[in-house]
Coordinates of C-alpha atoms in Angstrom, one line a residue:
M21 CA 73.3 130.6 131.8
S22 CA 72.2 127.0 131.7
C23 CA 75.1 124.6 132.1
R24 CA 75.6 120.9 131.3
N25 CA 77.0 119.1 134.3
A26 CA 80.3 117.2 133.9
S27 CA 78.2 114.0 134.4
H28 CA 81.0 111.5 133.9
A29 CA 83.5 113.3 136.1
G30 CA 84.3 111.1 139.1
S31 CA 83.7 107.9 137.2
W32 CA 85.2 108.1 133.7
Y33 CA 87.8 110.6 134.7
T34 CA 88.8 112.4 137.9
E35 CA 86.6 115.2 139.2
N36 CA 89.6 116.8 140.9
G37 CA 90.6 119.7 138.7
S38 CA 94.3 119.9 139.7
E39 CA 94.7 116.1 139.5
L40 CA 93.1 116.1 136.0
S41 CA 95.3 118.9 134.9
R42 CA 98.4 117.1 135.9
Q43 CA 97.2 113.9 134.3
L44 CA 96.5 115.6 130.9
D45 CA 99.8 117.5 131.1
L46 CA 101.7 114.2 131.6
W47 CA 100.0 112.5 128.6
L48 CA 100.5 115.5 126.4
S49 CA 104.2 115.7 127.4
K50 CA 104.7 112.1 126.2
A51 CA 103.1 112.8 122.7
D52 CA 105.2 114.4 120.0
L53 CA 104.0 117.2 117.7
T54 CA 104.5 115.5 114.3
H55 CA 101.5 116.4 112.2
G56 CA 100.1 119.8 113.0
P57 CA 98.7 122.3 113.2
A58 CA 95.6 120.2 113.2
R59 CA 92.4 121.4 111.4
A60 CA 90.6 118.3 112.5
I61 CA 91.4 115.4 114.8
I62 CA 90.0 112.0 115.5
A63 CA 90.3 110.8 119.1
P64 CA 88.8 108.2 121.4
H65 CA 86.1 108.8 124.1
A66 CA 86.5 105.9 126.6
G67 CA 87.5 106.3 130.3
Y68 CA 90.8 108.1 130.6
S69 CA 92.5 105.1 132.3
Y70 CA 91.9 103.3 129.0
C71 CA 92.4 105.9 126.3
G72 CA 93.7 109.1 127.8
A73 CA 97.3 108.5 126.7
C74 CA 96.2 107.6 123.2
A75 CA 94.0 110.7 122.9
A76 CA 97.0 113.0 123.8
F77 CA 98.6 112.2 120.4
A78 CA 95.7 113.9 118.6
Y79 CA 95.4 116.8 121.1
R80 CA 99.2 117.5 120.9
Q81 CA 98.8 118.5 117.2
I82 CA 96.5 121.5 118.0
S83 CA 97.8 125.0 117.8
P84 CA 95.7 126.9 120.4
V85 CA 96.8 130.3 119.3
V86 CA 94.9 130.1 116.0
V87 CA 91.7 128.3 117.2
K88 CA 88.6 130.4 117.9
R89 CA 85.8 127.8 117.5
I90 CA 85.8 124.0 118.2
F91 CA 83.3 121.7 116.6
I92 CA 82.8 118.5 118.5
L93 CA 81.1 115.6 116.6
G94 CA 80.2 112.7 118.9
P95 CA 78.1 109.6 118.1
S96 CA 74.8 109.0 120.0
H97 CA 75.1 105.9 122.2
H98 CA 71.7 106.1 124.0
V99 CA 69.0 107.7 121.8
R100 CA 67.9 106.8 118.3
L101 CA 68.7 109.7 116.1
G102 CA 68.3 109.8 112.3
G103 CA 70.1 113.1 111.9
C104 CA 72.2 115.5 114.1
A105 CA 71.3 117.3 117.3
L106 CA 72.5 120.4 119.0
S107 CA 72.6 121.1 122.8
S108 CA 69.8 123.1 124.5
L109 CA 72.3 124.6 127.0
D110 CA 74.6 127.6 127.1
K111 CA 77.8 126.1 128.4
Y112 CA 79.4 122.8 129.3
A113 CA 81.1 122.3 132.7
T114 CA 84.5 120.6 133.1
P115 CA 86.6 120.2 136.3
L116 CA 89.0 122.8 134.8
Y117 CA 86.6 125.6 133.6
D118 CA 83.3 126.0 131.7
L119 CA 83.2 125.9 127.9
I120 CA 80.9 128.3 126.2
I121 CA 78.6 127.2 123.3
D122 CA 78.7 129.4 120.2
K123 CA 75.2 130.6 119.8
Q124 CA 75.9 132.3 116.4
I125 CA 77.1 129.1 114.8
Y126 CA 74.2 127.2 116.4
A127 CA 71.8 129.7 114.7
E128 CA 73.5 129.2 111.4
L129 CA 73.3 125.4 111.7
E130 CA 69.6 125.6 112.7
A131 CA 68.8 127.8 109.7
T132 CA 69.7 124.8 107.5
R133 CA 66.7 122.9 109.1
Q134 CA 68.9 119.8 109.3
F135 CA 69.5 119.9 113.1
Q136 CA 67.2 119.2 116.0
R137 CA 67.8 120.0 119.7
M138 CA 68.6 117.3 122.3
D139 CA 67.1 117.6 125.8
V140 CA 69.3 118.0 128.9
T141 CA 69.0 114.3 129.9
T142 CA 70.2 113.1 126.5
D143 CA 73.0 115.6 126.6
E144 CA 74.2 114.6 130.1
D145 CA 73.8 110.8 129.5
E146 CA 76.0 110.9 126.5
H147 CA 79.8 110.6 127.0
S148 CA 81.1 110.8 123.5
I149 CA 81.3 114.6 123.5
E150 CA 82.0 115.1 127.2
M151 CA 85.2 112.9 127.2
H152 CA 86.8 115.5 124.9
L153 CA 86.0 118.6 127.0
P154 CA 88.8 118.3 129.6
Y155 CA 91.3 117.8 126.8
I156 CA 90.0 120.8 124.9
A157 CA 90.0 122.9 128.2
K158 CA 93.6 121.8 128.9
V159 CA 95.0 122.5 125.4
M160 CA 93.1 125.9 125.2
E161 CA 94.0 126.9 128.8
E162 CA 95.9 130.0 127.9
Y163 CA 93.2 131.2 125.5
Q164 CA 90.2 130.1 127.6
T165 CA 88.3 133.4 127.2
S166 CA 88.8 133.6 123.4
F167 CA 87.2 130.4 122.0
T168 CA 83.7 128.7 121.8
I169 CA 82.5 125.2 121.3
I170 CA 79.9 123.8 118.9
P171 CA 78.8 120.3 120.2
I172 CA 77.0 118.2 117.7
L173 CA 75.4 114.8 118.5
V174 CA 75.5 112.6 115.4
G175 CA 72.9 109.9 114.8
T176 CA 72.8 106.9 112.6
L177 CA 73.2 108.5 109.2
T178 CA 72.8 107.1 105.7
P179 CA 75.8 107.8 103.3
E180 CA 73.5 110.4 101.7
K181 CA 73.0 112.2 105.0
E182 CA 76.7 112.0 105.8
A183 CA 77.2 113.8 102.5
K184 CA 74.5 116.4 103.4
Y185 CA 76.0 117.2 106.8
G186 CA 79.5 117.1 105.2
S187 CA 78.4 119.8 102.8
I188 CA 77.0 121.9 105.6
L189 CA 80.2 121.7 107.7
A190 CA 82.7 122.0 104.8
P191 CA 82.8 125.8 104.9
Y192 CA 83.6 125.7 108.6
L193 CA 86.3 123.1 108.1
A194 CA 87.9 125.5 105.5
D195 CA 88.2 128.3 108.1
P196 CA 91.7 128.1 109.7
Q197 CA 90.2 129.5 113.0
N198 CA 88.0 126.4 113.4
L199 CA 89.0 123.0 114.7
V200 CA 86.9 119.9 114.2
V201 CA 87.0 117.2 116.9
I202 CA 85.7 113.8 115.8
S203 CA 84.9 111.5 118.7
S204 CA 85.3 107.8 118.0
D205 CA 86.6 104.5 119.4
F206 CA 87.6 101.8 117.0
C207 CA 86.8 98.0 117.1
H208 CA 84.6 96.8 120.0
W209 CA 85.4 93.1 120.0
G210 CA 83.9 90.3 121.9
S211 CA 80.6 88.5 122.6
R212 CA 79.4 91.3 124.8
F213 CA 79.6 93.6 121.8
R214 CA 78.1 90.9 119.6
Y215 CA 81.1 91.2 117.3
T216 CA 83.7 88.4 117.0
W217 CA 85.1 88.7 113.5
R218 CA 88.5 87.2 113.1
D219 CA 91.0 86.2 110.4
N220 CA 93.1 83.3 111.7
A221 CA 95.8 84.1 109.1
R222 CA 96.5 87.3 111.0
G223 CA 97.8 85.5 114.2
N224 CA 96.2 86.0 117.6
I225 CA 92.8 87.6 118.0
Y226 CA 94.2 91.0 119.1
Q227 CA 96.5 91.0 116.0
S228 CA 93.5 90.2 113.7
I229 CA 91.6 93.1 115.4
E230 CA 94.6 95.5 114.8
W231 CA 94.8 94.4 111.1
L232 CA 91.1 95.1 110.7
D233 CA 91.3 98.5 112.4
R234 CA 94.4 99.5 110.3
Q235 CA 92.5 98.6 107.1
G236 CA 89.9 101.2 108.1
M237 CA 92.6 103.7 109.3
D238 CA 94.3 103.5 105.9
I239 CA 91.1 104.3 104.1
I240 CA 90.4 107.3 106.4
E241 CA 94.0 108.5 105.7
K242 CA 93.1 108.4 102.0
M243 CA 90.1 110.5 102.8
D244 CA 87.8 108.4 100.7
P245 CA 84.2 108.3 102.1
A246 CA 82.9 105.8 99.6
S247 CA 85.7 103.3 100.4
F248 CA 85.1 103.8 104.1
T249 CA 81.4 103.0 103.7
A250 CA 82.3 99.9 101.6
Y251 CA 84.8 98.8 104.3
L252 CA 82.2 99.1 107.0
N253 CA 79.7 97.2 104.9
K254 CA 82.2 94.4 104.2
Y255 CA 83.5 93.8 107.8
G256 CA 80.9 95.4 110.0
N257 CA 83.7 96.8 112.1
T258 CA 82.2 98.3 115.3
I259 CA 83.7 101.7 115.0
C260 CA 81.2 103.7 117.1
G261 CA 82.1 107.1 115.6
R262 CA 81.8 105.8 112.0
H263 CA 79.1 108.4 111.2
P264 CA 81.0 111.4 112.6
I265 CA 84.1 110.1 110.7
G266 CA 81.9 109.8 107.6
V267 CA 80.7 113.4 108.0
L268 CA 84.3 114.6 108.2
L269 CA 85.3 112.6 105.1
Q270 CA 82.4 114.0 103.2
A271 CA 83.3 117.6 104.3
I272 CA 86.9 117.0 103.0
A273 CA 85.5 115.6 99.7
K274 CA 83.3 118.6 99.3
L275 CA 86.3 120.9 99.8
Q276 CA 88.4 118.8 97.4
S277 CA 85.8 119.2 94.7
Q278 CA 86.5 122.9 94.7
P279 CA 89.2 124.3 92.3
S280 CA 91.1 126.4 95.0
C281 CA 91.2 123.6 97.5
P282 CA 94.5 123.5 99.5
K283 CA 96.3 120.2 99.9
M284 CA 95.2 118.2 103.0
T285 CA 96.9 115.2 104.7
M286 CA 95.3 112.9 107.3
Q287 CA 97.6 110.9 109.5
F288 CA 97.1 108.4 112.3
L289 CA 99.6 108.9 115.1
K290 CA 98.7 106.4 117.8
Y291 CA 96.8 103.1 118.1
A292 CA 96.0 101.2 121.3
Q293 CA 93.8 98.4 122.6
S294 CA 92.2 98.2 126.1
S295 CA 93.5 94.6 126.4
Q296 CA 94.9 91.9 124.1
C297 CA 92.2 89.3 123.2
M298 CA 93.6 85.8 123.1
T299 CA 90.4 83.7 123.4
M300 CA 86.8 84.0 122.3
Q301 CA 85.8 84.8 125.9
D302 CA 87.9 88.0 125.9
S303 CA 86.8 91.4 124.8
S304 CA 88.5 94.7 124.0
V305 CA 88.0 98.2 122.6
S306 CA 90.5 99.8 120.2
Y307 CA 91.5 103.5 120.2
A308 CA 93.2 105.5 117.5
S309 CA 94.2 109.2 117.2
A310 CA 94.6 111.1 113.9
S311 CA 95.2 114.6 112.7
L312 CA 94.1 116.4 109.5
V313 CA 96.4 119.2 108.3
F314 CA 95.9 121.8 105.6
E315 CA 99.2 122.4 103.8

């Protein structure tokens, strides 16, 4: 079986399996189960020293006993992509154990003719999906032979395309045996990110950034795709997983348009910043973790 290497192990997180396991256990033990069992989560994808503790709040909401398939939607950082792409490989390596790709679901997605395949180099260069694999492996440890993953690389989508992919994925979101993982950091602030929006009325720069992020988080909690698009257009907030988030919001909207739709609630559980920006020379990345629950 062809396998994707854990290409960011040893740099973005430790390649030592037992050390990684202890680290993830510690972060998970410090997060409370307050909004579960999660049907979908939003969690960050930076180096674990920056966002590992924040991501734990999303992963703590997962009930591994019910999960059979895990969809992972990550934004493309390195290649221009106008749609969504699937892996060309059979499994993904982690320092804990390998995760198997669900060929049946891949075939169903390919049948829609809306997905292309990414080559191995694109797959291994990208970190947005990989950074979730150790957490998935950890949370699913006791059930490691009974679940599969469906990695999906998400390109720069128009709102119409977000709605199209949302419609395709909505039936999968409706299935209680599926979990959807949305990979996204929040505001990338500073001249190195070419984004220095601030509102002086909100206090220090880092407080202004948090206010901006929380505006977006509130809209995501309301599960309103049109308002989220309008927010991004208004502020240009550099949320790198905005398109995966948009696809999830559109999938939710698709389900909500159906008469028998169960009640859903989205809740953000943790917010953090890599550092506190005080001057225009500073920079930071924000992280947020959320969970979607079907009542």
